[in-house]
């Protein structure tokens, strides 16, 4: 079974600063994918970034980067130069090869303050 | 390109009443998912369709929940009868690929309140 752990309490971040959101995972699969989604107060889940278990480079998408440490089974999201619109819940999720199901963590709440 | 459409956005019912949610996925997406998101939690999969076939419904409480995806396009999720514990956000998602990097696109969800 796959398990995603996100245990940070809600975070307040100053605008233009960077923030790191922690995610650890547990799986016995060798081939898997890790996703981060953003959920603003409007409710929809917005895809941010993806990292495959065999990818050697850390994924980056604009202001988002993923700090992937396979041996530690962690996949932390880094948001650089925070903006007010980054205030949201952030979810880490995992997929396994042959299984289209996404297993989500409980999320991290981020509030960006001016 | 239109995203995943869900209706209604909000629904308030009394317990023991039936309720239905509708989802129209992104055009061309063969895979459709229904998730339930309880307050303070991440989404949990209820059922996954590949075209019109339900291929993963192990988490669907079949005594009261049912779903269909006729013609492999839009889908309806039904609860009958609803219980207090069914209060949650019901999210629909769709995807068009296979493999690990199979990005799922989500709709805005239906927030259900059971009184």
PDB file of C-alpha atoms in Angstrom:
ATOM      1  CA  UNK A   1       0.000   0.000   0.000  1.00  0.00           C
ATOM      2  CA  UNK A   2       1.097   3.539  -0.658  1.00  0.00           C
ATOM      3  CA  UNK A   3       1.140   6.187   2.008  1.00  0.00           C
ATOM      4  CA  UNK A   4       1.816   9.908   1.784  1.00  0.00           C
ATOM      5  CA  UNK A   5       2.660  11.918   4.906  1.00  0.00           C
ATOM      6  CA  UNK A   6       2.331  15.668   5.159  1.00  0.00           C
ATOM      7  CA  UNK A   7       2.525  16.799   8.763  1.00  0.00           C
ATOM      8  CA  UNK A   8       3.490  20.445   8.726  1.00  0.00           C
ATOM      9  CA  UNK A   9       1.116  22.822  10.467  1.00  0.00           C
ATOM     10  CA  UNK A  10      -0.270  25.772   8.540  1.00  0.00           C
ATOM     11  CA  UNK A  11       2.421  28.141   7.331  1.00  0.00           C
ATOM     12  CA  UNK A  12       2.555  31.909   6.956  1.00  0.00           C
ATOM     13  CA  UNK A  13       4.997  33.097   4.333  1.00  0.00           C
ATOM     14  CA  UNK A  14       6.097  36.607   3.514  1.00  0.00           C
ATOM     15  CA  UNK A  15       5.467  37.649  -0.055  1.00  0.00           C
ATOM     16  CA  UNK A  16       8.549  37.161  -2.293  1.00  0.00           C
ATOM     17  CA  UNK A  17      10.116  34.660   0.072  1.00  0.00           C
ATOM     18  CA  UNK A  18      10.606  30.968  -0.649  1.00  0.00           C
ATOM     19  CA  UNK A  19       8.704  28.204   1.136  1.00  0.00           C
ATOM     20  CA  UNK A  20       9.377  24.477   1.395  1.00  0.00           C
ATOM     21  CA  UNK A  21       6.550  21.989   1.894  1.00  0.00           C
ATOM     22  CA  UNK A  22       7.474  18.570   3.221  1.00  0.00           C
ATOM     23  CA  UNK A  23       6.241  15.278   1.821  1.00  0.00           C
ATOM     24  CA  UNK A  24       7.389  11.789   2.725  1.00  0.00           C
ATOM     25  CA  UNK A  25       6.052   8.635   1.167  1.00  0.00           C
ATOM     26  CA  UNK A  26       6.051   4.920   1.729  1.00  0.00           C
ATOM     27  CA  UNK A  27       5.854   2.336  -1.024  1.00  0.00           C
ATOM     28  CA  UNK A  28       7.314  -1.036  -1.906  1.00  0.00           C
ATOM     29  CA  UNK A  29       7.087  -0.269  -5.624  1.00  0.00           C
ATOM     30  CA  UNK A  30      10.251   0.465  -7.566  1.00  0.00           C
ATOM     31  CA  UNK A  31       8.476   2.478 -10.241  1.00  0.00           C
ATOM     32  CA  UNK A  32       6.236   5.297  -9.100  1.00  0.00           C
ATOM     33  CA  UNK A  33       5.386   8.919  -9.714  1.00  0.00           C
ATOM     34  CA  UNK A  34       5.059  11.842  -7.340  1.00  0.00           C
ATOM     35  CA  UNK A  35       2.783  14.808  -7.914  1.00  0.00           C
ATOM     36  CA  UNK A  36       2.055  18.091  -6.215  1.00  0.00           C
ATOM     37  CA  UNK A  37      -1.349  19.736  -6.550  1.00  0.00           C
ATOM     38  CA  UNK A  38      -2.576  23.128  -5.372  1.00  0.00           C
ATOM     39  CA  UNK A  39      -6.117  23.569  -4.075  1.00  0.00           C
ATOM     40  CA  UNK A  40      -7.211  27.202  -3.639  1.00  0.00           C
ATOM     41  CA  UNK A  41     -10.346  28.095  -1.723  1.00  0.00           C
ATOM     42  CA  UNK A  42     -12.379  27.734  -4.919  1.00  0.00           C
ATOM     43  CA  UNK A  43     -11.911  23.974  -4.612  1.00  0.00           C
ATOM     44  CA  UNK A  44     -10.353  22.702  -7.830  1.00  0.00           C
ATOM     45  CA  UNK A  45      -7.093  20.765  -7.713  1.00  0.00           C
ATOM     46  CA  UNK A  46      -4.425  22.304  -9.922  1.00  0.00           C
ATOM     47  CA  UNK A  47      -1.467  20.207 -11.093  1.00  0.00           C
ATOM     48  CA  UNK A  48       1.899  21.819 -10.292  1.00  0.00           C
ATOM     49  CA  UNK A  49       4.755  19.421 -10.826  1.00  0.00           C
ATOM     50  CA  UNK A  50       5.670  15.766 -11.407  1.00  0.00           C
ATOM     51  CA  UNK A  51       8.693  13.620 -10.482  1.00  0.00           C
ATOM     52  CA  UNK A  52       9.239  10.065 -11.661  1.00  0.00           C
ATOM     53  CA  UNK A  53      11.066   7.629  -9.409  1.00  0.00           C
ATOM     54  CA  UNK A  54      13.709   7.023 -12.074  1.00  0.00           C
ATOM     55  CA  UNK A  55      14.217  10.678 -12.947  1.00  0.00           C
ATOM     56  CA  UNK A  56      17.754  11.649 -12.061  1.00  0.00           C
ATOM     57  CA  UNK A  57      17.159  15.382 -12.124  1.00  0.00           C
ATOM     58  CA  UNK A  58      14.884  17.202  -9.723  1.00  0.00           C
ATOM     59  CA  UNK A  59      11.784  18.466 -11.503  1.00  0.00           C
ATOM     60  CA  UNK A  60      11.250  22.195 -11.992  1.00  0.00           C
ATOM     61  CA  UNK A  61       8.234  24.093 -13.359  1.00  0.00           C
ATOM     62  CA  UNK A  62       8.613  27.848 -13.247  1.00  0.00           C
ATOM     63  CA  UNK A  63       8.641  28.909  -9.578  1.00  0.00           C
ATOM     64  CA  UNK A  64       8.052  25.334  -8.426  1.00  0.00           C
ATOM     65  CA  UNK A  65      10.803  22.818  -7.867  1.00  0.00           C
ATOM     66  CA  UNK A  66      10.785  19.409  -6.301  1.00  0.00           C
ATOM     67  CA  UNK A  67      13.564  18.320  -3.940  1.00  0.00           C
ATOM     68  CA  UNK A  68      13.511  14.571  -4.538  1.00  0.00           C
ATOM     69  CA  UNK A  69      15.532  12.417  -2.117  1.00  0.00           C
ATOM     70  CA  UNK A  70      14.766   8.855  -3.088  1.00  0.00           C
ATOM     71  CA  UNK A  71      16.733   7.151  -0.305  1.00  0.00           C
ATOM     72  CA  UNK A  72      14.875   9.210   2.288  1.00  0.00           C
ATOM     73  CA  UNK A  73      11.582   8.769   0.432  1.00  0.00           C
ATOM     74  CA  UNK A  74      10.914  12.460   0.469  1.00  0.00           C
ATOM     75  CA  UNK A  75       9.619  14.780  -2.245  1.00  0.00           C
ATOM     76  CA  UNK A  76       9.521  18.301  -0.901  1.00  0.00           C
ATOM     77  CA  UNK A  77       8.006  21.140  -2.900  1.00  0.00           C
ATOM     78  CA  UNK A  78       9.832  24.455  -3.029  1.00  0.00           C
ATOM     79  CA  UNK A  79       7.935  27.560  -4.091  1.00  0.00           C
ATOM     80  CA  UNK A  80      10.245  30.456  -4.839  1.00  0.00           C
ATOM     81  CA  UNK A  81       9.292  34.147  -4.746  1.00  0.00           C
ATOM     82  CA  UNK A  82       5.897  33.558  -3.125  1.00  0.00           C
ATOM     83  CA  UNK A  83       2.941  35.525  -4.424  1.00  0.00           C
ATOM     84  CA  UNK A  84      -0.372  36.322  -2.761  1.00  0.00           C
ATOM     85  CA  UNK A  85      -2.073  33.959  -5.189  1.00  0.00           C
ATOM     86  CA  UNK A  86      -0.024  31.079  -3.800  1.00  0.00           C
ATOM     87  CA  UNK A  87      -2.225  31.021  -0.685  1.00  0.00           C
ATOM     88  CA  UNK A  88      -3.847  27.581  -0.841  1.00  0.00           C
ATOM     89  CA  UNK A  89      -3.703  23.991   0.308  1.00  0.00           C
ATOM     90  CA  UNK A  90      -0.940  21.935  -1.281  1.00  0.00           C
ATOM     91  CA  UNK A  91      -1.242  18.179  -1.709  1.00  0.00           C
ATOM     92  CA  UNK A  92       1.442  15.626  -2.401  1.00  0.00           C
ATOM     93  CA  UNK A  93       0.280  12.502  -4.242  1.00  0.00           C
ATOM     94  CA  UNK A  94       1.714   9.256  -5.583  1.00  0.00           C
ATOM     95  CA  UNK A  95       0.938   6.873  -8.410  1.00  0.00           C
ATOM     96  CA  UNK A  96       2.331   3.433  -9.089  1.00  0.00           C
ATOM     97  CA  UNK A  97       3.081   1.696 -12.352  1.00  0.00           C
ATOM     98  CA  UNK A  98      -0.015  -0.035 -13.680  1.00  0.00           C
ATOM     99  CA  UNK A  99      -2.280   1.776 -11.255  1.00  0.00           C
ATOM    100  CA  UNK A 100      -3.878   5.055 -12.248  1.00  0.00           C
ATOM    101  CA  UNK A 101      -5.007   5.682  -8.691  1.00  0.00           C
ATOM    102  CA  UNK A 102      -3.497   8.712  -6.948  1.00  0.00           C
ATOM    103  CA  UNK A 103      -2.858   8.421  -3.199  1.00  0.00           C
ATOM    104  CA  UNK A 104      -2.952  11.863  -1.570  1.00  0.00           C
ATOM    105  CA  UNK A 105      -1.536  13.226   1.661  1.00  0.00           C
ATOM    106  CA  UNK A 106      -3.536  15.418   4.026  1.00  0.00           C
ATOM    107  CA  UNK A 107      -2.130  18.618   2.599  1.00  0.00           C
ATOM    108  CA  UNK A 108      -0.178  21.670   3.748  1.00  0.00           C
ATOM    109  CA  UNK A 109      -1.904  25.030   4.262  1.00  0.00           C
ATOM    110  CA  UNK A 110       0.064  28.044   3.025  1.00  0.00           C
ATOM    111  CA  UNK A 111      -0.924  31.665   3.583  1.00  0.00           C
ATOM    112  CA  UNK A 112       1.149  34.338   1.866  1.00  0.00           C
ATOM    113  CA  UNK A 113       1.147  37.683   3.617  1.00  0.00           C
ATOM    114  CA  UNK A 114       2.105  41.014   2.036  1.00  0.00           C
TER     115      UNK A 114
ATOM    116  CA  UNK B   1     -10.390  24.071 -24.085  1.00  0.00           C
ATOM    117  CA  UNK B   2     -13.070  23.472 -21.488  1.00  0.00           C
ATOM    118  CA  UNK B   3     -12.028  21.842 -18.238  1.00  0.00           C
ATOM    119  CA  UNK B   4     -13.844  19.228 -16.209  1.00  0.00           C
ATOM    120  CA  UNK B   5     -17.380  20.374 -15.492  1.00  0.00           C
ATOM    121  CA  UNK B   6     -19.303  19.367 -12.406  1.00  0.00           C
ATOM    122  CA  UNK B   7     -22.775  20.169 -11.173  1.00  0.00           C
ATOM    123  CA  UNK B   8     -24.177  21.159  -8.863  1.00  0.00           C
ATOM    124  CA  UNK B   9     -21.480  23.083  -7.025  1.00  0.00           C
ATOM    125  CA  UNK B  10     -23.306  22.899  -3.741  1.00  0.00           C
ATOM    126  CA  UNK B  11     -26.017  20.601  -2.428  1.00  0.00           C
ATOM    127  CA  UNK B  12     -27.763  20.524   0.929  1.00  0.00           C
ATOM    128  CA  UNK B  13     -30.048  17.619   1.726  1.00  0.00           C
ATOM    129  CA  UNK B  14     -31.534  15.897   4.722  1.00  0.00           C
ATOM    130  CA  UNK B  15     -30.302  12.476   5.715  1.00  0.00           C
ATOM    131  CA  UNK B  16     -31.971   9.513   4.028  1.00  0.00           C
ATOM    132  CA  UNK B  17     -32.611  11.585   0.892  1.00  0.00           C
ATOM    133  CA  UNK B  18     -31.056  10.647  -2.447  1.00  0.00           C
ATOM    134  CA  UNK B  19     -28.561  12.881  -4.236  1.00  0.00           C
ATOM    135  CA  UNK B  20     -26.797  12.785  -7.570  1.00  0.00           C
ATOM    136  CA  UNK B  21     -23.716  14.508  -8.937  1.00  0.00           C
ATOM    137  CA  UNK B  22     -22.861  14.981 -12.589  1.00  0.00           C
ATOM    138  CA  UNK B  23     -19.476  15.231 -14.274  1.00  0.00           C
ATOM    139  CA  UNK B  24     -18.445  15.994 -17.843  1.00  0.00           C
ATOM    140  CA  UNK B  25     -14.743  15.252 -18.420  1.00  0.00           C
ATOM    141  CA  UNK B  26     -12.347  16.960 -20.774  1.00  0.00           C
ATOM    142  CA  UNK B  27     -13.117  16.007 -24.343  1.00  0.00           C
ATOM    143  CA  UNK B  28     -11.140  12.972 -25.453  1.00  0.00           C
ATOM    144  CA  UNK B  29     -10.210  11.827 -21.959  1.00  0.00           C
ATOM    145  CA  UNK B  30     -10.960   8.136 -21.618  1.00  0.00           C
ATOM    146  CA  UNK B  31     -10.336   7.847 -17.897  1.00  0.00           C
ATOM    147  CA  UNK B  32     -12.725   9.371 -15.376  1.00  0.00           C
ATOM    148  CA  UNK B  33     -12.351   9.376 -11.615  1.00  0.00           C
ATOM    149  CA  UNK B  34     -14.643  10.185  -8.701  1.00  0.00           C
ATOM    150  CA  UNK B  35     -12.957  11.203  -5.454  1.00  0.00           C
ATOM    151  CA  UNK B  36     -14.348  12.098  -2.064  1.00  0.00           C
ATOM    152  CA  UNK B  37     -12.570  14.731   0.013  1.00  0.00           C
ATOM    153  CA  UNK B  38     -13.468  14.952   3.681  1.00  0.00           C
ATOM    154  CA  UNK B  39     -12.742  18.125   5.606  1.00  0.00           C
ATOM    155  CA  UNK B  40      -9.037  18.495   6.333  1.00  0.00           C
ATOM    156  CA  UNK B  41      -8.089  15.460   4.245  1.00  0.00           C
ATOM    157  CA  UNK B  42      -6.786  14.741   0.790  1.00  0.00           C
ATOM    158  CA  UNK B  43      -9.058  13.259  -1.888  1.00  0.00           C
ATOM    159  CA  UNK B  44      -9.725   9.520  -1.792  1.00  0.00           C
ATOM    160  CA  UNK B  45     -10.651   7.570  -4.885  1.00  0.00           C
ATOM    161  CA  UNK B  46     -14.169   6.152  -5.027  1.00  0.00           C
ATOM    162  CA  UNK B  47     -14.247   4.792  -8.560  1.00  0.00           C
ATOM    163  CA  UNK B  48     -12.287   4.922 -11.797  1.00  0.00           C
ATOM    164  CA  UNK B  49     -13.650   4.385 -15.289  1.00  0.00           C
ATOM    165  CA  UNK B  50     -11.785   3.450 -18.424  1.00  0.00           C
ATOM    166  CA  UNK B  51     -14.259   4.503 -21.108  1.00  0.00           C
ATOM    167  CA  UNK B  52     -17.564   3.055 -19.870  1.00  0.00           C
ATOM    168  CA  UNK B  53     -16.045   0.286 -17.750  1.00  0.00           C
ATOM    169  CA  UNK B  54     -15.565   0.690 -14.001  1.00  0.00           C
ATOM    170  CA  UNK B  55     -12.070  -0.757 -13.505  1.00  0.00           C
ATOM    171  CA  UNK B  56     -11.438   0.262  -9.894  1.00  0.00           C
ATOM    172  CA  UNK B  57     -14.401   0.551  -7.532  1.00  0.00           C
ATOM    173  CA  UNK B  58     -12.927  -1.144  -4.489  1.00  0.00           C
ATOM    174  CA  UNK B  59     -13.397   2.008  -2.367  1.00  0.00           C
ATOM    175  CA  UNK B  60     -17.003   2.654  -3.395  1.00  0.00           C
ATOM    176  CA  UNK B  61     -19.538   1.892  -0.613  1.00  0.00           C
ATOM    177  CA  UNK B  62     -21.770  -0.155  -2.830  1.00  0.00           C
ATOM    178  CA  UNK B  63     -24.637  -0.430  -0.398  1.00  0.00           C
ATOM    179  CA  UNK B  64     -25.545   3.202  -0.944  1.00  0.00           C
ATOM    180  CA  UNK B  65     -23.314   4.561  -3.700  1.00  0.00           C
ATOM    181  CA  UNK B  66     -23.665   3.904  -7.396  1.00  0.00           C
ATOM    182  CA  UNK B  67     -22.105   5.385 -10.480  1.00  0.00           C
ATOM    183  CA  UNK B  68     -22.473   5.147 -14.198  1.00  0.00           C
ATOM    184  CA  UNK B  69     -20.695   6.401 -17.259  1.00  0.00           C
ATOM    185  CA  UNK B  70     -22.935   5.706 -20.184  1.00  0.00           C
ATOM    186  CA  UNK B  71     -21.327   6.021 -23.628  1.00  0.00           C
ATOM    187  CA  UNK B  72     -17.961   6.609 -21.961  1.00  0.00           C
ATOM    188  CA  UNK B  73     -18.331  10.368 -21.690  1.00  0.00           C
ATOM    189  CA  UNK B  74     -20.135  12.059 -18.805  1.00  0.00           C
ATOM    190  CA  UNK B  75     -20.784  10.337 -15.512  1.00  0.00           C
ATOM    191  CA  UNK B  76     -23.212  10.408 -12.612  1.00  0.00           C
ATOM    192  CA  UNK B  77     -22.487   9.482  -9.007  1.00  0.00           C
ATOM    193  CA  UNK B  78     -25.489   8.748  -6.799  1.00  0.00           C
ATOM    194  CA  UNK B  79     -25.964   8.295  -3.077  1.00  0.00           C
ATOM    195  CA  UNK B  80     -29.156   6.695  -1.808  1.00  0.00           C
ATOM    196  CA  UNK B  81     -29.889   7.135   1.016  1.00  0.00           C
ATOM    197  CA  UNK B  82     -27.455   9.812   2.178  1.00  0.00           C
ATOM    198  CA  UNK B  83     -26.029   9.686   5.699  1.00  0.00           C
ATOM    199  CA  UNK B  84     -24.556  12.436   7.850  1.00  0.00           C
ATOM    200  CA  UNK B  85     -21.055  11.051   7.233  1.00  0.00           C
ATOM    201  CA  UNK B  86     -21.427  11.572   3.505  1.00  0.00           C
ATOM    202  CA  UNK B  87     -20.933  15.322   3.939  1.00  0.00           C
ATOM    203  CA  UNK B  88     -17.817  16.047   1.894  1.00  0.00           C
ATOM    204  CA  UNK B  89     -16.601  17.491  -1.395  1.00  0.00           C
ATOM    205  CA  UNK B  90     -17.009  15.131  -4.340  1.00  0.00           C
ATOM    206  CA  UNK B  91     -14.391  15.712  -6.992  1.00  0.00           C
ATOM    207  CA  UNK B  92     -14.418  14.439 -10.530  1.00  0.00           C
ATOM    208  CA  UNK B  93     -11.210  14.170 -12.552  1.00  0.00           C
ATOM    209  CA  UNK B  94     -10.251  12.957 -15.983  1.00  0.00           C
ATOM    210  CA  UNK B  95      -7.060  11.953 -17.753  1.00  0.00           C
ATOM    211  CA  UNK B  96      -6.116  11.137 -21.296  1.00  0.00           C
ATOM    212  CA  UNK B  97      -2.941   9.107 -20.993  1.00  0.00           C
ATOM    213  CA  UNK B  98      -1.453   6.042 -19.417  1.00  0.00           C
ATOM    214  CA  UNK B  99       1.599   5.280 -17.341  1.00  0.00           C
ATOM    215  CA  UNK B 100       3.025   6.954 -14.289  1.00  0.00           C
ATOM    216  CA  UNK B 101       2.842  10.516 -15.519  1.00  0.00           C
ATOM    217  CA  UNK B 102      -0.861  10.398 -16.152  1.00  0.00           C
ATOM    218  CA  UNK B 103      -1.868  13.877 -15.081  1.00  0.00           C
ATOM    219  CA  UNK B 104      -5.365  14.072 -13.735  1.00  0.00           C
ATOM    220  CA  UNK B 105      -7.410  17.217 -14.353  1.00  0.00           C
ATOM    221  CA  UNK B 106      -9.936  18.024 -11.669  1.00  0.00           C
ATOM    222  CA  UNK B 107     -13.269  19.758 -11.695  1.00  0.00           C
ATOM    223  CA  UNK B 108     -14.332  22.308  -9.057  1.00  0.00           C
ATOM    224  CA  UNK B 109     -16.153  19.689  -6.994  1.00  0.00           C
ATOM    225  CA  UNK B 110     -19.600  19.402  -5.458  1.00  0.00           C
ATOM    226  CA  UNK B 111     -19.826  20.309  -1.791  1.00  0.00           C
ATOM    227  CA  UNK B 112     -22.450  18.078  -0.170  1.00  0.00           C
ATOM    228  CA  UNK B 113     -23.936  18.872   3.213  1.00  0.00           C
ATOM    229  CA  UNK B 114     -26.195  16.262   4.799  1.00  0.00           C
ATOM    230  CA  UNK B 115     -28.347  17.565   7.665  1.00  0.00           C
TER     231      UNK B 115
END
